[in-house]
Amino acid sequence: MRRWELTVELDPRRELPVFLQLARAVEDDVRRGRLKPGDPLPGTRALAESLGVNRNTVVAAYGELVAQGIAWTRTGGGTFIADPPAELVAPAPPAVDQPTYELAPPLHPPLLGSSPAPGMLLMARGVPDVRLLPARALAVAFRRAMGRQGRVLLTYADPCGHARLRAELATMLSRTRGLLTSQDGILITRGSEQGIDLAARMLLSPGDVVAVEAFGFPPAWSALQLAGARLLPVPLDGDGLDVAALERLLPHKRLRAVFVTPHHQFPTTTVMSPERRERLARLALQHGFAIIEDDYDHEFHYEGKPLLPIAAGPGRANVIYVGSLSNLLAPGLSTGFVVAPPPVLERLVNLRAASDAQGDAAVECAIAELFEDGEQLRHVRRMRRIYAQRRDALAAALRRHLGSALEFRVPDGGMGMWLRVDDSIDVAAWARAAEREGVSFRDSRAYDFFHRAQPFLRLGFTFHDEAELEEAVRRMARALARMRAPQIAAAAPKRRQTR
């Protein structure tokens, strides 16, 4: 067992002998809970050396602790904290000091909470299945990158991100998303959330108004609020953000920015029509506001061809385009990117350098190796095929086990499914009951700007395989049946008693 150094302040000028000062210090740490039963004390020689006292002083202090029942010794095995005497057991845990300075207003709660219970099926997570990660190829790429440039990768790096990855992203974005950019027009970030945060801090001053989707992505709302924004929710319909409703607000509100997820809108999965994209881009130029476009899962489109981003059209100088590689690989790799016009990108890079100049050059270089080898493209194609199968498996399981309780449209793309729940069902109560059955999902309050209870929920289908999705829906159905049982019993007519 590791024996850490014991930090103790001793003063030879005090009347109390030094060995008793040391014994009292250990006793105080036991009383405070800093030292717990079974904790080893440092060896007498090592502690004497670190404290600058004679070893006999430490031996005497340990003898005092043993005599009081605070410590015990094992022959040839050291000294350990004993179960404390009753008088040393604190009646209650010590109070935690509270700050006296004013805290910022509370933000929207995060979507990811604490670690789930073992065996819990997590339908709330629209994130990639890390079991599909080409871990061996990534490990080979990492070793190769370190072998070629290890010394360079582990020193200070370009705050824009590794040049090889930026070059590969420029090619990918040009060929698959229609973005005319070069590696000099791309900033690598630690996930899309950092890209949104940098854009918010570059654009906003306290009190600036930012329009957001009324059902949306709470981490993005938090990033905007931290930069001082006043958020203005705009309604959605079957074609995504209601741009006409936004336009009606413009004479009354001076917008600084609009945050949108036009491709597979989060959380509803609706796709913003080309006409609305064009109209929103024109409004941005006419009224001088920025568009922060979060295109977090562009590759996962299963039916037909995906629409090009707003940033890909002509006259889109007001668009700051944010993307992610985390959904293509694994959230833990946390790699994203931003594409913006040169003066905007320069400001973003300066902000990045002020708070996170180093980045993660080693990981970025390894991912660049995956692109260069063609492994990344093969992996994306494989995931797209698998996720389409999982989407269809979830839809079939929902129809089979939950029938009329849910209405939904199978989405053309994305990583989740948006469902309308029958009005007779309390969705929040259903979610609580489902937790007890071993499946986790969220009702619409997690995504609604005002945290209102509405008859909707979102289910992710990429995190689990087909068998797990089938079991998850079975558990949801079981939870719903148990929740409804008392209602059915109460509504049933009472039988006549017969003699």
mmCIF file of N, CA, C and O in Angstrom, residues 195-262:
data_model
loop_
_atom_site.group_PDB
_atom_site.id
_atom_site.type_symbol
_atom_site.label_atom_id
_atom_site.label_comp_id
_atom_site.label_asym_id
_atom_site.label_seq_id
_atom_site.Cartn_x
_atom_site.Cartn_y
_atom_site.Cartn_z
ATOM 1 N N GLY A 195 -16.633 24.314 -29.808
ATOM 2 C CA GLY A 195 -16.829 25.199 -30.954
ATOM 3 C C GLY A 195 -17.956 26.179 -30.720
ATOM 4 O O GLY A 195 -17.848 27.372 -31.033
ATOM 5 N N ILE A 196 -19.074 25.692 -30.166
ATOM 6 C CA ILE A 196 -20.207 26.575 -29.857
ATOM 7 C C ILE A 196 -19.810 27.594 -28.796
ATOM 8 O O ILE A 196 -20.148 28.780 -28.894
ATOM 9 N N ASP A 197 -19.075 27.135 -27.782
ATOM 10 C CA ASP A 197 -18.640 28.033 -26.709
ATOM 11 C C ASP A 197 -17.735 29.134 -27.252
ATOM 12 O O ASP A 197 -17.896 30.313 -26.899
ATOM 13 N N LEU A 198 -16.794 28.795 -28.125
ATOM 14 C CA LEU A 198 -15.897 29.805 -28.692
ATOM 15 C C LEU A 198 -16.678 30.796 -29.548
ATOM 16 O O LEU A 198 -16.448 32.014 -29.477
ATOM 17 N N ALA A 199 -17.607 30.283 -30.360
ATOM 18 C CA ALA A 199 -18.413 31.181 -31.186
ATOM 19 C C ALA A 199 -19.238 32.130 -30.323
ATOM 20 O O ALA A 199 -19.350 33.322 -30.612
ATOM 21 N N ALA A 200 -19.801 31.614 -29.236
ATOM 22 C CA ALA A 200 -20.603 32.449 -28.343
ATOM 23 C C ALA A 200 -19.757 33.537 -27.701
ATOM 24 O O ALA A 200 -20.154 34.708 -27.646
ATOM 25 N N ARG A 201 -18.577 33.162 -27.209
ATOM 26 C CA ARG A 201 -17.724 34.156 -26.544
ATOM 27 C C ARG A 201 -17.192 35.187 -27.526
ATOM 28 O O ARG A 201 -16.957 36.341 -27.150
ATOM 29 N N MET A 202 -16.997 34.797 -28.781
ATOM 30 C CA MET A 202 -16.524 35.758 -29.773
ATOM 31 C C MET A 202 -17.624 36.742 -30.164
ATOM 32 O O MET A 202 -17.378 37.933 -30.356
ATOM 33 N N LEU A 203 -18.864 36.260 -30.248
ATOM 34 C CA LEU A 203 -19.957 37.069 -30.764
ATOM 35 C C LEU A 203 -20.628 37.954 -29.731
ATOM 36 O O LEU A 203 -21.033 39.077 -30.029
ATOM 37 N N LEU A 204 -20.764 37.443 -28.504
ATOM 38 C CA LEU A 204 -21.771 37.974 -27.602
ATOM 39 C C LEU A 204 -21.216 38.865 -26.502
ATOM 40 O O LEU A 204 -20.118 38.638 -25.992
ATOM 41 N N SER A 205 -22.020 39.827 -26.141
ATOM 42 C CA SER A 205 -21.829 40.640 -24.939
ATOM 43 C C SER A 205 -23.052 40.430 -24.055
ATOM 44 O O SER A 205 -24.118 40.029 -24.552
ATOM 45 N N PRO A 206 -22.928 40.684 -22.754
ATOM 46 C CA PRO A 206 -24.079 40.485 -21.865
ATOM 47 C C PRO A 206 -25.324 41.218 -22.360
ATOM 48 O O PRO A 206 -25.283 42.406 -22.687
ATOM 49 N N GLY A 207 -26.430 40.493 -22.421
ATOM 50 C CA GLY A 207 -27.687 41.072 -22.856
ATOM 51 C C GLY A 207 -28.017 40.870 -24.315
ATOM 52 O O GLY A 207 -29.152 41.125 -24.739
ATOM 53 N N ASP A 208 -27.058 40.414 -25.124
ATOM 54 C CA ASP A 208 -27.346 40.154 -26.534
ATOM 55 C C ASP A 208 -28.390 39.059 -26.665
ATOM 56 O O ASP A 208 -28.397 38.086 -25.897
ATOM 57 N N VAL A 209 -29.260 39.201 -27.670
ATOM 58 C CA VAL A 209 -30.351 38.254 -27.873
ATOM 59 C C VAL A 209 -29.933 37.214 -28.911
ATOM 60 O O VAL A 209 -29.455 37.555 -29.998
ATOM 61 N N VAL A 210 -30.138 35.947 -28.555
ATOM 62 C CA VAL A 210 -29.854 34.836 -29.461
ATOM 63 C C VAL A 210 -31.111 33.988 -29.578
ATOM 64 O O VAL A 210 -31.669 33.555 -28.562
ATOM 65 N N ALA A 211 -31.562 33.768 -30.806
ATOM 66 C CA ALA A 211 -32.719 32.918 -31.041
ATOM 67 C C ALA A 211 -32.273 31.459 -31.056
ATOM 68 O O ALA A 211 -31.241 31.110 -31.634
ATOM 69 N N VAL A 212 -33.052 30.592 -30.413
ATOM 70 C CA VAL A 212 -32.759 29.157 -30.361
ATOM 71 C C VAL A 212 -34.042 28.384 -30.663
ATOM 72 O O VAL A 212 -35.143 28.926 -30.576
ATOM 73 N N GLU A 213 -33.891 27.125 -31.014
ATOM 74 C CA GLU A 213 -35.047 26.269 -31.265
ATOM 75 C C GLU A 213 -35.730 25.935 -29.940
ATOM 76 O O GLU A 213 -35.063 25.621 -28.954
ATOM 77 N N ALA A 214 -37.059 25.974 -29.920
ATOM 78 C CA ALA A 214 -37.802 25.802 -28.662
ATOM 79 C C ALA A 214 -37.609 24.414 -28.073
ATOM 80 O O ALA A 214 -37.597 24.248 -26.855
ATOM 81 N N PHE A 215 -37.521 23.401 -28.907
ATOM 82 C CA PHE A 215 -36.968 22.115 -28.508
ATOM 83 C C PHE A 215 -35.533 22.096 -29.010
ATOM 84 O O PHE A 215 -35.300 22.299 -30.212
ATOM 85 N N GLY A 216 -34.574 21.865 -28.115
ATOM 86 C CA GLY A 216 -33.206 21.997 -28.575
ATOM 87 C C GLY A 216 -32.195 21.283 -27.707
ATOM 88 O O GLY A 216 -32.520 20.362 -26.947
ATOM 89 N N PHE A 217 -30.958 21.772 -27.806
ATOM 90 C CA PHE A 217 -29.786 21.129 -27.217
ATOM 91 C C PHE A 217 -29.335 21.945 -26.008
ATOM 92 O O PHE A 217 -28.655 22.961 -26.160
ATOM 93 N N PRO A 218 -29.699 21.542 -24.780
ATOM 94 C CA PRO A 218 -29.385 22.344 -23.591
ATOM 95 C C PRO A 218 -27.909 22.697 -23.413
ATOM 96 O O PRO A 218 -27.613 23.814 -22.961
ATOM 97 N N PRO A 219 -26.930 21.821 -23.713
ATOM 98 C CA PRO A 219 -25.528 22.253 -23.569
ATOM 99 C C PRO A 219 -25.192 23.479 -24.420
ATOM 100 O O PRO A 219 -24.403 24.334 -23.993
ATOM 101 N N ALA A 220 -25.783 23.573 -25.598
ATOM 102 C CA ALA A 220 -25.553 24.769 -26.430
ATOM 103 C C ALA A 220 -26.191 25.993 -25.779
ATOM 104 O O ALA A 220 -25.600 27.084 -25.773
ATOM 105 N N TRP A 221 -27.404 25.836 -25.246
ATOM 106 C CA TRP A 221 -28.035 26.963 -24.559
ATOM 107 C C TRP A 221 -27.162 27.441 -23.399
ATOM 108 O O TRP A 221 -27.016 28.649 -23.185
ATOM 109 N N SER A 222 -26.579 26.507 -22.665
ATOM 110 C CA SER A 222 -25.730 26.887 -21.537
ATOM 111 C C SER A 222 -24.510 27.664 -22.001
ATOM 112 O O SER A 222 -24.117 28.649 -21.370
ATOM 113 N N ALA A 223 -23.881 27.224 -23.087
ATOM 114 C CA ALA A 223 -22.715 27.925 -23.610
ATOM 115 C C ALA A 223 -23.080 29.352 -24.010
ATOM 116 O O ALA A 223 -22.321 30.307 -23.755
ATOM 117 N N LEU A 224 -24.233 29.521 -24.624
ATOM 118 C CA LEU A 224 -24.677 30.860 -25.031
ATOM 119 C C LEU A 224 -24.971 31.726 -23.806
ATOM 120 O O LEU A 224 -24.607 32.915 -23.765
ATOM 121 N N GLN A 225 -25.604 31.140 -22.802
ATOM 122 C CA GLN A 225 -25.903 31.896 -21.584
ATOM 123 C C GLN A 225 -24.632 32.300 -20.848
ATOM 124 O O GLN A 225 -24.552 33.396 -20.290
ATOM 125 N N LEU A 226 -23.650 31.417 -20.818
ATOM 126 C CA LEU A 226 -22.387 31.759 -20.149
ATOM 127 C C LEU A 226 -21.713 32.958 -20.797
ATOM 128 O O LEU A 226 -20.980 33.688 -20.139
ATOM 129 N N ALA A 227 -21.950 33.146 -22.086
ATOM 130 C CA ALA A 227 -21.385 34.305 -22.783
ATOM 131 C C ALA A 227 -22.240 35.551 -22.595
ATOM 132 O O ALA A 227 -21.896 36.615 -23.118
ATOM 133 N N GLY A 228 -23.335 35.441 -21.843
ATOM 134 C CA GLY A 228 -24.166 36.609 -21.539
ATOM 135 C C GLY A 228 -25.432 36.722 -22.346
ATOM 136 O O GLY A 228 -26.146 37.723 -22.240
ATOM 137 N N ALA A 229 -25.757 35.721 -23.174
ATOM 138 C CA ALA A 229 -26.901 35.836 -24.068
ATOM 139 C C ALA A 229 -28.229 35.758 -23.327
ATOM 140 O O ALA A 229 -28.353 35.067 -22.318
ATOM 141 N N ARG A 230 -29.208 36.496 -23.847
ATOM 142 C CA ARG A 230 -30.611 36.295 -23.492
ATOM 143 C C ARG A 230 -31.228 35.444 -24.603
ATOM 144 O O ARG A 230 -31.228 35.855 -25.762
ATOM 145 N N LEU A 231 -31.700 34.268 -24.261
ATOM 146 C CA LEU A 231 -32.160 33.320 -25.261
ATOM 147 C C LEU A 231 -33.635 33.550 -25.588
ATOM 148 O O LEU A 231 -34.459 33.776 -24.704
ATOM 149 N N LEU A 232 -33.937 33.466 -26.878
ATOM 150 C CA LEU A 232 -35.293 33.681 -27.372
ATOM 151 C C LEU A 232 -35.735 32.425 -28.105
ATOM 152 O O LEU A 232 -35.259 32.146 -29.206
ATOM 153 N N PRO A 233 -36.614 31.607 -27.508
ATOM 154 C CA PRO A 233 -37.033 30.368 -28.178
ATOM 155 C C PRO A 233 -37.972 30.645 -29.347
ATOM 156 O O PRO A 233 -38.880 31.475 -29.259
ATOM 157 N N VAL A 234 -37.741 29.932 -30.448
ATOM 158 C CA VAL A 234 -38.557 30.059 -31.661
ATOM 159 C C VAL A 234 -39.179 28.696 -31.935
ATOM 160 O O VAL A 234 -38.501 27.670 -31.837
ATOM 161 N N PRO A 235 -40.464 28.641 -32.277
ATOM 162 C CA PRO A 235 -41.130 27.342 -32.449
ATOM 163 C C PRO A 235 -40.606 26.551 -33.646
ATOM 164 O O PRO A 235 -39.963 27.085 -34.552
ATOM 165 N N LEU A 236 -40.920 25.250 -33.621
ATOM 166 C CA LEU A 236 -40.569 24.320 -34.686
ATOM 167 C C LEU A 236 -41.832 23.766 -35.304
ATOM 168 O O LEU A 236 -42.893 23.761 -34.684
ATOM 169 N N ASP A 237 -41.713 23.278 -36.541
ATOM 170 C CA ASP A 237 -42.780 22.477 -37.140
ATOM 171 C C ASP A 237 -42.140 21.362 -37.949
ATOM 172 O O ASP A 237 -40.965 21.038 -37.741
ATOM 173 N N GLY A 238 -42.876 20.773 -38.861
ATOM 174 C CA GLY A 238 -42.370 19.640 -39.612
ATOM 175 C C GLY A 238 -41.215 19.940 -40.525
ATOM 176 O O GLY A 238 -40.562 19.014 -41.040
ATOM 177 N N ASP A 239 -40.925 21.213 -40.763
ATOM 178 C CA ASP A 239 -39.791 21.614 -41.597
ATOM 179 C C ASP A 239 -38.684 22.271 -40.785
ATOM 180 O O ASP A 239 -37.849 22.997 -41.330
ATOM 181 N N GLY A 240 -38.667 22.030 -39.473
ATOM 182 C CA GLY A 240 -37.609 22.584 -38.639
ATOM 183 C C GLY A 240 -37.974 23.933 -38.059
ATOM 184 O O GLY A 240 -39.156 24.227 -37.789
ATOM 185 N N LEU A 241 -36.982 24.757 -37.831
ATOM 186 C CA LEU A 241 -37.201 26.086 -37.248
ATOM 187 C C LEU A 241 -38.184 26.879 -38.095
ATOM 188 O O LEU A 241 -38.056 26.957 -39.323
ATOM 189 N N ASP A 242 -39.174 27.474 -37.442
ATOM 190 C CA ASP A 242 -40.177 28.293 -38.141
ATOM 191 C C ASP A 242 -39.552 29.646 -38.460
ATOM 192 O O ASP A 242 -39.580 30.574 -37.643
ATOM 193 N N VAL A 243 -38.992 29.767 -39.651
ATOM 194 C CA VAL A 243 -38.275 30.979 -40.034
ATOM 195 C C VAL A 243 -39.236 32.154 -40.173
ATOM 196 O O VAL A 243 -38.876 33.306 -39.901
ATOM 197 N N ALA A 244 -40.477 31.890 -40.592
ATOM 198 C CA ALA A 244 -41.466 32.972 -40.683
ATOM 199 C C ALA A 244 -41.734 33.564 -39.301
ATOM 200 O O ALA A 244 -41.843 34.799 -39.149
ATOM 201 N N ALA A 245 -41.843 32.705 -38.289
ATOM 202 C CA ALA A 245 -42.037 33.202 -36.925
ATOM 203 C C ALA A 245 -40.827 34.006 -36.478
ATOM 204 O O ALA A 245 -40.969 35.036 -35.802
ATOM 205 N N LEU A 246 -39.639 33.556 -36.835
ATOM 206 C CA LEU A 246 -38.429 34.314 -36.501
ATOM 207 C C LEU A 246 -38.454 35.678 -37.176
ATOM 208 O O LEU A 246 -38.141 36.707 -36.555
ATOM 209 N N GLU A 247 -38.854 35.722 -38.433
ATOM 210 C CA GLU A 247 -38.874 36.988 -39.172
ATOM 211 C C GLU A 247 -39.851 37.978 -38.539
ATOM 212 O O GLU A 247 -39.597 39.187 -38.511
ATOM 213 N N ARG A 248 -40.968 37.477 -38.023
ATOM 214 C CA ARG A 248 -41.936 38.364 -37.371
ATOM 215 C C ARG A 248 -41.378 38.989 -36.096
ATOM 216 O O ARG A 248 -41.838 40.054 -35.657
ATOM 217 N N LEU A 249 -40.369 38.347 -35.504
ATOM 218 C CA LEU A 249 -39.773 38.888 -34.285
ATOM 219 C C LEU A 249 -38.735 39.972 -34.563
ATOM 220 O O LEU A 249 -38.415 40.765 -33.668
ATOM 221 N N LEU A 250 -38.196 39.992 -35.775
ATOM 222 C CA LEU A 250 -37.052 40.867 -36.051
ATOM 223 C C LEU A 250 -37.353 42.364 -35.881
ATOM 224 O O LEU A 250 -36.477 43.105 -35.423
ATOM 225 N N PRO A 251 -38.553 42.857 -36.216
ATOM 226 C CA PRO A 251 -38.807 44.284 -35.960
ATOM 227 C C PRO A 251 -38.812 44.654 -34.472
ATOM 228 O O PRO A 251 -38.645 45.824 -34.126
ATOM 229 N N HIS A 252 -38.992 43.667 -33.612
ATOM 230 C CA HIS A 252 -39.130 43.937 -32.182
ATOM 231 C C HIS A 252 -37.903 43.529 -31.374
ATOM 232 O O HIS A 252 -37.737 43.981 -30.243
ATOM 233 N N LYS A 253 -37.067 42.650 -31.925
ATOM 234 C CA LYS A 253 -35.895 42.151 -31.215
ATOM 235 C C LYS A 253 -34.663 42.323 -32.104
ATOM 236 O O LYS A 253 -34.689 41.954 -33.277
ATOM 237 N N ARG A 254 -33.611 42.893 -31.524
ATOM 238 C CA ARG A 254 -32.361 42.997 -32.280
ATOM 239 C C ARG A 254 -31.544 41.737 -32.013
ATOM 240 O O ARG A 254 -30.947 41.567 -30.957
ATOM 241 N N LEU A 255 -31.559 40.848 -32.987
ATOM 242 C CA LEU A 255 -30.871 39.579 -32.820
ATOM 243 C C LEU A 255 -29.375 39.727 -33.062
ATOM 244 O O LEU A 255 -28.948 40.409 -33.995
ATOM 245 N N ARG A 256 -28.614 39.062 -32.236
ATOM 246 C CA ARG A 256 -27.177 38.972 -32.442
ATOM 247 C C ARG A 256 -26.813 37.675 -33.159
ATOM 248 O O ARG A 256 -25.868 37.629 -33.931
ATOM 249 N N ALA A 257 -27.581 36.616 -32.912
ATOM 250 C CA ALA A 257 -27.285 35.330 -33.532
ATOM 251 C C ALA A 257 -28.514 34.431 -33.464
ATOM 252 O O ALA A 257 -29.446 34.660 -32.687
ATOM 253 N N VAL A 258 -28.482 33.392 -34.302
ATOM 254 C CA VAL A 258 -29.459 32.309 -34.268
ATOM 255 C C VAL A 258 -28.671 31.006 -34.189
ATOM 256 O O VAL A 258 -27.734 30.794 -34.966
ATOM 257 N N PHE A 259 -29.045 30.151 -33.250
ATOM 258 C CA PHE A 259 -28.423 28.832 -33.151
ATOM 259 C C PHE A 259 -29.395 27.804 -33.687
ATOM 260 O O PHE A 259 -30.536 27.705 -33.219
ATOM 261 N N VAL A 260 -28.945 27.003 -34.686
ATOM 262 C CA VAL A 260 -29.835 26.026 -35.309
ATOM 263 C C VAL A 260 -29.124 24.697 -35.536
ATOM 264 O O VAL A 260 -27.905 24.645 -35.699
ATOM 265 N N THR A 261 -29.932 23.644 -35.565
ATOM 266 C CA THR A 261 -29.470 22.307 -35.975
ATOM 267 C C THR A 261 -30.352 21.885 -37.142
ATOM 268 O O THR A 261 -31.251 21.058 -36.984
ATOM 269 N N PRO A 262 -30.110 22.416 -38.341
ATOM 270 C CA PRO A 262 -31.056 22.225 -39.453
ATOM 271 C C PRO A 262 -31.070 20.821 -40.027
ATOM 272 O O PRO A 262 -32.060 20.408 -40.629
#
